[in-house]
Short mmCIF file of N, CA and C in Angstrom, two decimals:
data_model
loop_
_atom_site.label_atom_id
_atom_site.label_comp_id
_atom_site.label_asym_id
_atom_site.label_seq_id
_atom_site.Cartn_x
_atom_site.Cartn_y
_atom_site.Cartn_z
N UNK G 251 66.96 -19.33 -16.17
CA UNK G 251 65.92 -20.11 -16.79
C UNK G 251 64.54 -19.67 -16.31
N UNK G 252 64.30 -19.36 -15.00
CA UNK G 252 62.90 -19.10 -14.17
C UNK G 252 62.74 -17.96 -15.16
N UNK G 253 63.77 -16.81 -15.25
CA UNK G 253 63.19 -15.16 -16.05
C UNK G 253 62.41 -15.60 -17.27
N UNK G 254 63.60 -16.35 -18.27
CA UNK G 254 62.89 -17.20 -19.78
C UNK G 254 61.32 -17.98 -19.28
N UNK G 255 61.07 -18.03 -18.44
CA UNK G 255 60.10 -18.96 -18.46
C UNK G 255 59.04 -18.07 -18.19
N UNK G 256 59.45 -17.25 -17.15
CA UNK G 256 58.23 -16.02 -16.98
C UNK G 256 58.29 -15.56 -18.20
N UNK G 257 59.16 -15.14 -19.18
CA UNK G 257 58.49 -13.43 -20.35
C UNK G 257 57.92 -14.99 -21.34
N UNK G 258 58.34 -16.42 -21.34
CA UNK G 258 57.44 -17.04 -22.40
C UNK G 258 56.08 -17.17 -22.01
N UNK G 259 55.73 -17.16 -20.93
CA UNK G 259 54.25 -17.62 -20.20
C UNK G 259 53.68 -16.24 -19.99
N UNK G 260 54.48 -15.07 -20.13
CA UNK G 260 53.84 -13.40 -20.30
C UNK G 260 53.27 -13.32 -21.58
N UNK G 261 53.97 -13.68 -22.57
CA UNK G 261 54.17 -13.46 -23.53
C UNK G 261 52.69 -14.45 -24.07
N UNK G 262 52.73 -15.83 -24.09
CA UNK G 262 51.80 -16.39 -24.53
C UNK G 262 50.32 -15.97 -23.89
N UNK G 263 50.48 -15.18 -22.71
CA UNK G 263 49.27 -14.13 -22.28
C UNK G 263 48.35 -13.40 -22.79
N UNK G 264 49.55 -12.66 -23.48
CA UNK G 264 49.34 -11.68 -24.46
C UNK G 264 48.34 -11.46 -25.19
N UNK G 265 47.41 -10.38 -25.67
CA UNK G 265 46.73 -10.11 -26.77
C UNK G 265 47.19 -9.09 -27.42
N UNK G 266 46.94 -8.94 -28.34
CA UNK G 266 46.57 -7.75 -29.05
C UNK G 266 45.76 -7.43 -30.14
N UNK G 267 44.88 -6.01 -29.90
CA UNK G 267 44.10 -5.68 -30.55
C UNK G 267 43.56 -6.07 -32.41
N UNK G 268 44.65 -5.92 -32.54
CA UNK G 268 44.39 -5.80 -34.20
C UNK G 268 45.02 -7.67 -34.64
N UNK G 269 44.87 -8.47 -33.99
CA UNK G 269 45.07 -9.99 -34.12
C UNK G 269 43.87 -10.70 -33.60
N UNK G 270 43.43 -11.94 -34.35
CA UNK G 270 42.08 -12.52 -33.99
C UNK G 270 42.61 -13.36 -32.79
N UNK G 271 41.48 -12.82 -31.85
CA UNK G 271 41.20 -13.41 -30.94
C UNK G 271 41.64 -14.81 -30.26
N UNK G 272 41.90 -15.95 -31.26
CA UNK G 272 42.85 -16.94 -30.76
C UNK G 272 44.23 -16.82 -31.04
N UNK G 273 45.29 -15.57 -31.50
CA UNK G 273 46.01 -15.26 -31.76
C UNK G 273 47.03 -15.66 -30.94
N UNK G 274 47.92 -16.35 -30.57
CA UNK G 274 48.79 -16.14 -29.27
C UNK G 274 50.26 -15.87 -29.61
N UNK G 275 51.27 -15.32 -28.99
CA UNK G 275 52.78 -15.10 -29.04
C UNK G 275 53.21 -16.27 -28.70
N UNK G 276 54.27 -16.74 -29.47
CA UNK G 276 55.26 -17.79 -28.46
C UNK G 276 56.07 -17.42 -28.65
N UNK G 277 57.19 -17.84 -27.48
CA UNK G 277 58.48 -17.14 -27.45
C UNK G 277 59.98 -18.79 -27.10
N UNK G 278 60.49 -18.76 -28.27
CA UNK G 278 61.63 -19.94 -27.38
C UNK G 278 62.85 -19.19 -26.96
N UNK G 279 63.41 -19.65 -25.86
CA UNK G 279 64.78 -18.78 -25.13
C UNK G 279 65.86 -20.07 -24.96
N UNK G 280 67.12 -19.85 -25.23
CA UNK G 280 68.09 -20.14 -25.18
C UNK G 280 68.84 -19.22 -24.17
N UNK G 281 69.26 -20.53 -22.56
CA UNK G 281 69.94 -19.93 -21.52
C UNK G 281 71.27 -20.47 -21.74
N UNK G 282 72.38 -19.30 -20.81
CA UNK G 282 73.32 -20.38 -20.54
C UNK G 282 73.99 -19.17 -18.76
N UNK G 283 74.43 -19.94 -18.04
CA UNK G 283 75.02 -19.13 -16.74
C UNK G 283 76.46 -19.24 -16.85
N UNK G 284 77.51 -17.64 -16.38
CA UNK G 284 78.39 -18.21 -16.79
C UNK G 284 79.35 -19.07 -15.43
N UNK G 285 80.01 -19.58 -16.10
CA UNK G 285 80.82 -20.69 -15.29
C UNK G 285 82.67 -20.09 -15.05
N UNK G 286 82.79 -20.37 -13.85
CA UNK G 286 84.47 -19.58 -13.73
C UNK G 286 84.58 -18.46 -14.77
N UNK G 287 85.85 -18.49 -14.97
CA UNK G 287 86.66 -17.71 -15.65
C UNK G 287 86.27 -18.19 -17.32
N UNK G 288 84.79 -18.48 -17.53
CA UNK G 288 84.64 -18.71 -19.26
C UNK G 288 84.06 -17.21 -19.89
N UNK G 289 84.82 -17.15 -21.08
CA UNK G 289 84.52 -16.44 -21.69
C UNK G 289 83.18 -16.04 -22.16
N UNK G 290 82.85 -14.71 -22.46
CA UNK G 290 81.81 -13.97 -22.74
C UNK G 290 81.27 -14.76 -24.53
N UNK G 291 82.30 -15.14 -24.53
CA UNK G 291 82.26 -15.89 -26.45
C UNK G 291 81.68 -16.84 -25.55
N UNK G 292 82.02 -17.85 -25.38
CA UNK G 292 81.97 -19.12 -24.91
C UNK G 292 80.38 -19.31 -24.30
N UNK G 293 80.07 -18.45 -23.12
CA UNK G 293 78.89 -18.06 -22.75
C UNK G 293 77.55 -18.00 -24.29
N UNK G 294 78.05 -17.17 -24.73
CA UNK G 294 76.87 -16.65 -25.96
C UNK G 294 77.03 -17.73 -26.60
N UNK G 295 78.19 -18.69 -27.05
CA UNK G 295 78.10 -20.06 -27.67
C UNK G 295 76.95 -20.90 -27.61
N UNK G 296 77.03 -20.92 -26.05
CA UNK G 296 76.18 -21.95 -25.23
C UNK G 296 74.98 -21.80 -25.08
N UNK G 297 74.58 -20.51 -25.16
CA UNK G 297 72.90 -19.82 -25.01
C UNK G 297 72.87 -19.63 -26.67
N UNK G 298 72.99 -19.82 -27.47
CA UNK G 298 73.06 -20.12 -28.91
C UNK G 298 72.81 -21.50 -29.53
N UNK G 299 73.47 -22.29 -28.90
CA UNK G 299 73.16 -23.78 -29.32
C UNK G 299 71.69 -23.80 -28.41
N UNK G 300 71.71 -23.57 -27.15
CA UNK G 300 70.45 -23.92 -26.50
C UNK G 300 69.20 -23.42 -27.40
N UNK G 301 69.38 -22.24 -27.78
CA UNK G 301 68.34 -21.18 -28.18
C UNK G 301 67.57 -22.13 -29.62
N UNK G 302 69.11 -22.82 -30.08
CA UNK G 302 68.48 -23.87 -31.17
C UNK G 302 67.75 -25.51 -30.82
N UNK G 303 68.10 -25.62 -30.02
CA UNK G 303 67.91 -26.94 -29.55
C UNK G 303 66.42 -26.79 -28.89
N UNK G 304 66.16 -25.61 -28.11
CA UNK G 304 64.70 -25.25 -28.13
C UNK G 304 63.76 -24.87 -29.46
N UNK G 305 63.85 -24.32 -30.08
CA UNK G 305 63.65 -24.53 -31.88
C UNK G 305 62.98 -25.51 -32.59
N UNK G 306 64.41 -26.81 -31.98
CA UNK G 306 64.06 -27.58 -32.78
C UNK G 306 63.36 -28.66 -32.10
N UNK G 307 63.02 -28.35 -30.76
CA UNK G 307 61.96 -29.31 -29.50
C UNK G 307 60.58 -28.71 -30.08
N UNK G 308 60.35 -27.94 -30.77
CA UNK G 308 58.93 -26.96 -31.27
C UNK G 308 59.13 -26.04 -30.32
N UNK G 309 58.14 -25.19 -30.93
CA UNK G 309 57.45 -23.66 -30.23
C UNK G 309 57.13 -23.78 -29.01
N UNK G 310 57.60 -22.34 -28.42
CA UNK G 310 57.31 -22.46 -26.78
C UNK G 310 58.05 -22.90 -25.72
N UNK G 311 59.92 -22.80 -25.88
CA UNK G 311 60.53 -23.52 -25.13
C UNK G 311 61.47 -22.95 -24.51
N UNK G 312 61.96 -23.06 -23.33
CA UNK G 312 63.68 -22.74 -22.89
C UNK G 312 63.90 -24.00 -22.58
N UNK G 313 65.38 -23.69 -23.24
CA UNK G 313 66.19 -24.99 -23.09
C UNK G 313 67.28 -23.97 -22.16
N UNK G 314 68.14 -24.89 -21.55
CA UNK G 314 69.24 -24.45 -20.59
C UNK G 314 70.69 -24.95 -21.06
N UNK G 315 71.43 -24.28 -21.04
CA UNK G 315 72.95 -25.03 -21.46
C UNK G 315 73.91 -24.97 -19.93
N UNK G 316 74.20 -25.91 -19.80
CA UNK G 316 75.13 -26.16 -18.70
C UNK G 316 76.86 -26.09 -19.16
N UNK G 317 77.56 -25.47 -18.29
CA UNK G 317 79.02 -25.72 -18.54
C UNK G 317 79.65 -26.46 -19.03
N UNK G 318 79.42 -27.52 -18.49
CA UNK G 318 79.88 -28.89 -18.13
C UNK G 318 79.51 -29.76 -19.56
N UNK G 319 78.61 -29.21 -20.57
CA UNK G 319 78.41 -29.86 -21.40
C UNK G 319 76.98 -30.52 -21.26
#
């Protein structure tokens, strides 16, 4: 979650040249860590629903998905 949070707060940093001046990037991230013996599916499940659930909190977010539900 800390990495997602640094490249969104890099990211909303950002300029670039050929964009006006109040221009900014936002970035939303969907985490998930994996837990025991869960699958690599299961994993990407979970950082998938998150990735939406930040989405749909508005622009600019990591959300985190926990194992456990």
């Amino acid at each position: 979650r800390l990495f997602a949070e640094s490249v969104r707060i890099r990211m909303a940093e950002m300029s670039v040249a050929t964009l006006p001046a109040d221009a900014r990037f936002t970035a939303s991230f969907g985490v998930a860590e994996r837990a025991g013996d869960e699958t690599a599916e299961s994993v990407h499940y979970r950082a998938d629903a998150a990735l939406y659930q930040a989405k749909d909190a508005g622009r600019d977010r990591v959300r985190a998905s926990s194992a456990d539900g």
